[in-house]
Amino acid sequence: MMSDLRTIPFNRPFVVGKELDYIAQAVRQGNLGGEGSFTQRCCRFLETRYGMCRVLLTPSCTTALEIAAQLCELGPGDEVILPAFTFVSTANAVARLGARPVFVDIREDTLNLDERLVERAMTPQTKAIFAVHYAGVACEPAVLASLARAHQVRLVEDAAQGLESRFDDRPLGTWGDLATFSFHETKNVHCGQGGALCVNDPALVERAEYLHDKGTDRARFRRGEVAAYRWVDLGTAGVPSELTAAFLWAQLEHLETISRRRRTMFEYYALRLAPLEQAGHLRLPRSGPRSAGNYHLFYLLLADRAQRDALLASLAAVGIHAVFHYVPLHTSPVGARWGYRAGDLPWTESLSERLLRLPLFFEMTTAEQDRVVDAVAAFFRHPR
Ligand SMILES: *Cc1c(COP(=O)(O)O)cnc(C)c1O
């Protein structure tokens, strides 16, 4: 059949509502530089929905992580605990300030930072924990928050994938002193490329505003609190354009539609792939009983790297673009410079090489999901 020959991409960026109308509206309003009415709407929406002290939109989650690292006052001699199974931006934010990334292994079930290993990795130099919520599944934030409190270090949540997820009914992004979201086109809610910095500690809000806007107090100027804005700190270009915010606002208006759709697709994969898990061929994603995820991604764990790579190739041969995920950061060239080597983090290494992510995007059809499931099942009937 013709339609069966069409490639199924891993991701397809989507439009869900008034994205294009709002971009036109932003152009007509004449303020495209940022911090306009669409930015305000996005920030107030996120602050209200999740109960955050202050949300600042950023050009990316990467930028938000960099500002967060600066707010933790990291520098040479400091240490930060984080997983090596994460996107490069989490560790880069720390290392670029000269602080040492202290990589801790992940849990075998959720692929998140193993909170049972965190305390013994702490030293008098530990300044912060950067925790990642992989696949939108919470990384035991209650334990990490109490460890951070007990040791008087900062907790930063890299919630790039965690928008709308909860732990004990409390939103991810509200557990840390600081948290970051990504609105990159591969995330549940997107604006092409974008992010947010969530400030939960009121004592950090003012400085966050400075770092976010080129080291100036322009936010205070805008509110009429100072007569002119000045250079007051070492900041970055952290303010995204109104075009970006306009697109994002249209998506946030449909946040619940997007979440429902992802849940339906995720549960369909889980249902149809369950027999393969029962037959012992693969493992499906897991999360703890206190965790309510956002169905950000659907991964399979295979027996070993060779089988994972064979399945990737076999799916590619029928036009299905599945992908692997993080190459562990401790075995990267920069990780090696910090003295890490292969073998240091056994679960990180083993899970990373066995993981395969299936296509999952807002506009994916049930027929496309069926094709993916059938191709996976065929692989196990006739492994090559
Ligand atoms: C996507 C992602 C990022 C980077 O997000 P950008 O918005 O592309 O900068 C950082 N950390 C994690 C865990 C991510 O998944």
Coordinates of C-alpha atoms and ligand atoms in Angstrom, one line a residue:
M1 CA 0.0 0.0 0.0
M2 CA 1.2 3.5 -0.9
S3 CA 0.6 5.0 2.6
D4 CA 2.7 2.2 4.1
L5 CA 5.8 3.4 2.3
R6 CA 5.7 6.8 3.9
T7 CA 8.4 7.5 6.4
I8 CA 7.4 7.9 10.0
P9 CA 9.6 10.6 11.4
F10 CA 10.8 10.4 15.0
N11 CA 9.2 13.8 15.6
R12 CA 7.1 16.3 13.6
P13 CA 6.8 19.8 15.0
F14 CA 3.1 20.7 15.1
V15 CA 0.7 23.6 15.2
V16 CA -2.3 23.1 17.5
G17 CA -4.3 26.4 17.6
K18 CA -3.8 30.1 16.9
E19 CA 0.0 30.0 16.6
L20 CA 0.1 31.8 13.2
D21 CA -2.7 34.3 14.2
Y22 CA -0.8 35.3 17.3
I23 CA 2.4 35.8 15.4
A24 CA 0.6 38.1 13.1
Q25 CA -0.9 39.9 16.1
A26 CA 2.5 40.3 17.7
V27 CA 3.8 41.9 14.5
R28 CA 0.8 44.3 14.4
Q29 CA 1.4 45.2 18.0
G30 CA 4.8 46.3 17.1
N31 CA 6.8 45.0 20.0
L32 CA 8.9 42.1 18.8
G33 CA 11.9 42.4 21.1
G34 CA 10.4 40.4 23.9
E35 CA 8.8 40.9 27.3
G36 CA 5.6 42.0 25.6
S37 CA 2.0 40.8 26.1
F38 CA 2.5 37.3 24.8
T39 CA 5.5 36.8 27.1
Q40 CA 3.5 38.1 30.0
R41 CA 0.6 35.7 29.3
C42 CA 2.9 32.7 29.1
C43 CA 4.8 33.6 32.3
R44 CA 1.6 34.4 34.4
F45 CA 0.0 31.2 33.1
L46 CA 2.9 29.0 34.2
E47 CA 3.3 30.9 37.5
T48 CA -0.4 30.5 38.3
R49 CA -0.8 26.9 37.1
Y50 CA 2.1 25.6 39.0
G51 CA 2.4 28.0 41.9
M52 CA 5.9 29.3 41.0
C53 CA 7.3 32.5 42.4
R54 CA 8.6 33.8 39.1
V55 CA 8.8 32.4 35.6
L56 CA 11.1 34.0 32.9
L57 CA 10.9 32.9 29.3
T58 CA 14.3 32.2 27.7
P59 CA 15.5 31.4 24.2
S60 CA 16.2 27.8 25.3
C61 CA 16.3 25.5 28.3
T62 CA 20.1 25.6 27.8
T63 CA 20.1 29.4 28.5
A64 CA 17.8 28.8 31.6
L65 CA 20.3 26.2 32.9
E66 CA 23.2 28.6 32.4
I67 CA 21.4 31.3 34.3
A68 CA 20.4 28.8 37.1
A69 CA 24.0 27.8 37.4
Q70 CA 25.1 31.4 37.8
L71 CA 22.4 32.0 40.4
C72 CA 23.9 29.1 42.4
E73 CA 27.1 31.1 42.4
L74 CA 29.2 28.2 41.0
G75 CA 32.9 28.6 40.3
P76 CA 36.2 26.8 40.3
G77 CA 36.5 24.4 43.3
D78 CA 32.8 23.9 43.6
E79 CA 31.1 20.5 42.9
V80 CA 27.7 19.8 41.5
I81 CA 25.9 16.4 41.6
L82 CA 24.1 15.4 38.5
P83 CA 23.5 12.4 36.2
A84 CA 25.7 11.6 33.2
F85 CA 22.6 10.3 31.5
T86 CA 21.3 13.7 30.4
F87 CA 21.5 16.2 27.6
V88 CA 24.8 18.0 27.4
S89 CA 23.3 21.4 28.5
T90 CA 22.8 20.2 32.1
A91 CA 26.5 19.6 32.6
N92 CA 27.7 22.3 30.3
A93 CA 25.9 24.9 32.5
V94 CA 28.0 23.8 35.5
A95 CA 31.3 23.1 33.8
R96 CA 31.5 26.4 31.9
L97 CA 31.7 28.2 35.2
G98 CA 34.6 26.1 36.2
A99 CA 32.7 23.9 38.7
R100 CA 33.2 20.2 38.7
P101 CA 30.4 18.0 37.5
V102 CA 30.1 15.0 39.9
F103 CA 28.3 12.4 37.9
V104 CA 26.2 9.9 39.9
D105 CA 24.7 6.8 38.4
I106 CA 21.0 6.4 37.5
R107 CA 18.3 4.1 38.8
E108 CA 17.7 0.9 36.8
D109 CA 13.9 1.4 36.8
T110 CA 13.3 5.1 36.0
L111 CA 16.7 6.0 34.5
N112 CA 16.8 9.0 36.8
L113 CA 19.5 10.0 39.2
D114 CA 19.8 7.3 41.9
E115 CA 18.9 9.3 45.0
R116 CA 20.4 6.6 47.2
L117 CA 23.9 7.4 45.9
V118 CA 23.6 11.2 46.2
E119 CA 24.5 11.7 49.9
R120 CA 27.8 9.7 49.6
A121 CA 28.8 11.7 46.6
M122 CA 28.6 14.9 48.6
T123 CA 31.7 16.7 49.9
P124 CA 32.3 20.0 51.6
Q125 CA 32.7 21.4 48.1
T126 CA 29.2 20.4 46.9
K127 CA 27.2 23.5 46.0
A128 CA 24.2 22.1 44.2
I129 CA 22.3 19.1 42.9
F130 CA 21.1 19.4 39.2
A131 CA 18.4 16.7 38.9
V132 CA 16.9 15.7 35.6
H133 CA 13.4 14.3 35.1
Y134 CA 14.0 11.8 32.3
A135 CA 11.1 11.2 30.0
G136 CA 8.9 13.4 32.2
V137 CA 9.1 10.9 35.0
A138 CA 10.0 12.4 38.4
C139 CA 13.4 11.8 39.9
E140 CA 12.4 11.4 43.6
P141 CA 12.3 15.1 44.1
A142 CA 11.2 14.8 47.8
V143 CA 14.3 12.9 48.8
L144 CA 16.6 15.2 46.8
A145 CA 14.9 18.4 48.2
S146 CA 15.4 17.2 51.8
L147 CA 19.0 16.2 51.1
A148 CA 19.6 19.6 49.6
R149 CA 18.1 21.3 52.7
A150 CA 20.0 19.1 55.1
H151 CA 23.3 19.9 53.4
Q152 CA 22.4 23.5 52.5
V153 CA 23.0 23.1 48.8
R154 CA 20.9 24.3 46.0
L155 CA 18.5 22.0 44.1
V156 CA 18.0 22.8 40.4
E157 CA 15.5 20.7 38.4
D158 CA 16.3 20.2 34.8
A159 CA 12.6 19.8 34.0
A160 CA 13.2 20.3 30.2
Q161 CA 11.0 17.2 29.7
G162 CA 8.8 17.6 32.8
L163 CA 6.1 20.2 32.0
E164 CA 2.8 19.0 33.5
S165 CA 4.3 16.0 35.3
R166 CA 3.8 15.6 39.0
F167 CA 5.2 13.8 42.0
D168 CA 2.8 13.4 45.0
D169 CA 0.5 15.7 43.1
R170 CA 3.0 18.5 43.2
P171 CA 4.2 19.8 39.8
L172 CA 7.8 19.1 38.6
G173 CA 9.6 22.4 38.5
T174 CA 8.4 23.4 42.0
W175 CA 10.6 21.2 44.0
G176 CA 13.9 22.9 43.4
D177 CA 15.1 26.4 44.3
L178 CA 15.2 26.8 40.5
A179 CA 13.9 24.8 37.6
T180 CA 14.1 24.9 33.8
F181 CA 11.7 23.9 31.0
S182 CA 12.4 23.4 27.3
F183 CA 10.0 24.3 24.5
H184 CA 12.3 22.9 21.8
E185 CA 10.3 21.3 18.9
T186 CA 10.9 17.8 20.3
K187 CA 9.2 18.5 23.6
N188 CA 5.5 18.1 24.5
V189 CA 4.8 21.8 24.1
H190 CA 7.0 23.8 21.8
C191 CA 7.8 27.1 20.0
G192 CA 10.5 25.7 17.8
Q193 CA 13.2 26.6 20.2
G194 CA 12.5 28.1 23.6
G195 CA 12.6 27.6 27.4
A196 CA 11.8 29.0 30.8
L197 CA 13.5 29.6 34.0
C198 CA 11.4 29.0 37.1
V199 CA 12.5 30.8 40.3
N200 CA 11.0 29.3 43.4
D201 CA 13.2 30.9 46.0
P202 CA 12.0 34.6 46.2
A203 CA 15.5 35.6 47.3
L204 CA 16.7 34.8 43.8
V205 CA 14.1 36.6 41.8
E206 CA 15.8 40.0 41.5
R207 CA 19.2 38.7 40.4
A208 CA 17.5 36.2 38.0
E209 CA 15.9 39.2 36.3
Y210 CA 19.3 40.9 35.9
L211 CA 21.1 37.8 34.5
H212 CA 18.1 37.2 32.2
D213 CA 18.3 40.6 30.6
K214 CA 21.9 41.2 29.8
G215 CA 23.0 42.1 33.3
T216 CA 20.7 45.1 33.5
D217 CA 17.8 46.1 35.8
R218 CA 15.6 46.8 32.7
A219 CA 12.8 44.7 34.3
R220 CA 12.7 47.2 37.2
F221 CA 12.8 50.1 34.7
R222 CA 9.9 48.6 32.9
R223 CA 7.9 48.5 36.1
G224 CA 8.8 52.1 36.8
E225 CA 11.0 51.3 39.8
V226 CA 14.1 53.0 38.5
A227 CA 14.5 56.0 36.3
A228 CA 17.0 54.4 33.9
Y229 CA 18.3 50.9 33.5
R230 CA 21.9 50.2 34.2
W231 CA 24.5 47.5 34.0
V232 CA 24.2 45.8 37.4
D233 CA 25.4 42.2 37.0
L234 CA 27.0 39.7 34.5
G235 CA 24.1 38.7 32.4
T236 CA 23.2 37.2 29.0
A237 CA 20.6 37.7 26.2
G238 CA 18.0 35.6 28.0
V239 CA 14.9 37.3 26.6
P240 CA 13.2 35.5 23.6
S241 CA 11.3 37.4 20.9
E242 CA 7.6 38.1 21.1
L243 CA 7.3 35.9 17.9
T244 CA 8.4 33.0 20.0
A245 CA 6.2 33.8 22.9
A246 CA 3.2 34.3 20.6
F247 CA 3.7 30.7 19.2
L248 CA 4.2 29.4 22.7
W249 CA 1.0 31.0 24.1
A250 CA -1.1 29.3 21.4
Q251 CA 0.3 26.0 22.5
L252 CA -0.1 26.7 26.2
E253 CA -3.8 27.5 25.5
H254 CA -4.1 23.8 24.3
L255 CA -1.9 22.3 27.0
E256 CA -4.6 19.9 28.1
T257 CA -5.4 18.8 24.6
I258 CA -1.8 18.1 23.9
S259 CA -1.3 16.2 27.2
R260 CA -4.5 14.1 26.6
R261 CA -3.3 13.2 23.1
R262 CA 0.1 12.1 24.3
R263 CA -1.4 10.0 27.0
T264 CA -3.6 8.2 24.6
M265 CA -0.7 7.5 22.2
F266 CA 1.6 6.4 25.1
E267 CA -1.0 4.1 26.5
Y268 CA -1.7 2.6 23.1
Y269 CA 2.0 1.8 22.6
A270 CA 2.1 0.3 26.1
L271 CA -1.0 -1.8 25.5
R272 CA 0.1 -3.2 22.2
L273 CA 3.7 -3.8 23.2
A274 CA 2.9 -5.5 26.5
P275 CA 2.9 -9.0 25.0
L276 CA 6.5 -8.5 23.8
E277 CA 7.4 -7.4 27.3
Q278 CA 5.6 -10.5 28.8
A279 CA 7.5 -12.7 26.3
G280 CA 10.7 -11.3 27.8
H281 CA 11.8 -9.6 24.5
L282 CA 12.0 -6.0 25.8
R283 CA 11.2 -3.7 28.7
L284 CA 8.7 -0.8 28.6
P285 CA 9.1 2.5 30.5
R286 CA 8.5 2.5 34.2
S287 CA 7.6 5.1 36.8
G288 CA 7.0 5.0 40.5
P289 CA 3.6 5.0 42.2
R290 CA 3.9 8.6 43.4
S291 CA 4.8 9.9 40.0
A292 CA 2.3 11.1 37.4
G293 CA 4.2 11.6 34.1
N294 CA 3.5 13.7 31.0
Y295 CA 4.1 10.9 28.5
H296 CA 7.0 12.8 27.0
L297 CA 8.7 9.9 25.4
F298 CA 8.2 6.2 24.8
Y299 CA 11.3 4.1 25.0
L300 CA 12.1 0.4 24.8
L301 CA 15.0 -1.3 26.6
L302 CA 16.6 -4.2 24.6
A303 CA 18.9 -7.0 25.7
D304 CA 22.1 -5.3 24.6
R305 CA 23.6 -2.7 22.2
A306 CA 23.8 -5.1 19.3
Q307 CA 20.1 -6.0 19.5
R308 CA 19.2 -2.3 20.0
D309 CA 21.2 -1.3 16.9
A310 CA 19.7 -4.2 14.9
L311 CA 16.2 -3.1 15.8
L312 CA 17.0 0.5 14.9
A313 CA 18.3 -0.7 11.5
S314 CA 15.3 -3.0 11.0
L315 CA 12.8 -0.1 11.7
A316 CA 14.8 2.3 9.4
A317 CA 14.5 -0.3 6.6
V318 CA 10.7 0.0 6.7
G319 CA 10.8 3.8 6.9
I320 CA 10.4 4.2 10.7
H321 CA 12.8 6.7 12.3
A322 CA 13.5 5.4 15.8
V323 CA 16.5 6.8 17.7
F324 CA 18.8 6.1 20.6
H325 CA 19.3 8.8 23.3
Y326 CA 22.0 10.2 25.5
V327 CA 25.6 9.1 25.0
P328 CA 26.7 9.2 28.6
L329 CA 28.5 12.5 29.4
H330 CA 31.2 11.0 31.6
T331 CA 32.6 9.0 28.6
S332 CA 32.5 12.1 26.4
P333 CA 35.7 14.1 25.6
V334 CA 34.8 16.8 28.2
G335 CA 33.9 14.1 30.7
A336 CA 37.3 12.5 30.2
R337 CA 39.0 15.9 30.9
W338 CA 37.3 15.8 34.3
G339 CA 38.9 12.4 34.9
Y340 CA 35.9 10.1 34.2
R341 CA 36.2 6.9 32.1
A342 CA 34.0 4.0 30.9
G343 CA 33.1 1.7 33.7
D344 CA 32.5 4.4 36.3
L345 CA 28.7 4.4 36.0
P346 CA 27.5 0.9 35.2
W347 CA 23.8 1.5 34.9
T348 CA 24.2 4.7 32.9
E349 CA 26.3 2.9 30.4
S350 CA 24.2 -0.3 30.2
L351 CA 20.8 1.5 30.0
S352 CA 22.1 4.0 27.5
E353 CA 23.3 1.4 25.0
R354 CA 20.1 -0.6 25.3
L355 CA 17.6 2.2 24.9
L356 CA 15.6 3.0 21.8
R357 CA 13.0 5.7 21.5
L358 CA 9.9 5.2 19.3
P359 CA 8.3 7.9 17.2
L360 CA 5.8 9.9 19.3
F361 CA 4.4 13.2 18.2
F362 CA 1.1 15.1 18.4
E363 CA -0.1 14.4 14.9
M364 CA 0.9 10.7 14.9
T365 CA -2.0 8.5 13.8
T366 CA -3.1 5.2 15.3
A367 CA -2.3 3.6 11.9
E368 CA 1.3 4.9 12.2
Q369 CA 1.5 3.6 15.7
D370 CA 0.3 0.2 14.5
R371 CA 3.0 0.2 11.8
V372 CA 5.6 0.8 14.4
V373 CA 4.3 -1.9 16.7
D374 CA 4.0 -4.4 13.9
A375 CA 7.6 -3.7 12.8
V376 CA 8.9 -4.2 16.3
A377 CA 6.9 -7.5 16.7
A378 CA 8.2 -8.7 13.3
F379 CA 11.8 -8.1 14.4
F380 CA 11.3 -10.5 17.3
R381 CA 9.7 -13.1 15.1
H382 CA 12.6 -13.0 12.6
P383 CA 15.6 -11.4 14.4
R384 CA 18.4 -10.5 12.0
Ligands
LIG1 C1 15.8 19.2 25.6 C2 16.7 19.1 26.9 C3 17.5 20.2 27.2 C4 17.8 21.3 26.3 O1 16.7 22.1 25.9 P1 16.9 23.3 24.8 O2 15.6 24.0 25.0 O3 17.0 22.7 23.5 O4 18.1 24.1 25.2 C5 18.2 20.2 28.4 N1 18.0 19.1 29.3 C6 17.2 18.1 29.0 C7 17.1 17.0 30.0 C8 16.5 18.1 27.8 O5 15.7 17.0 27.5

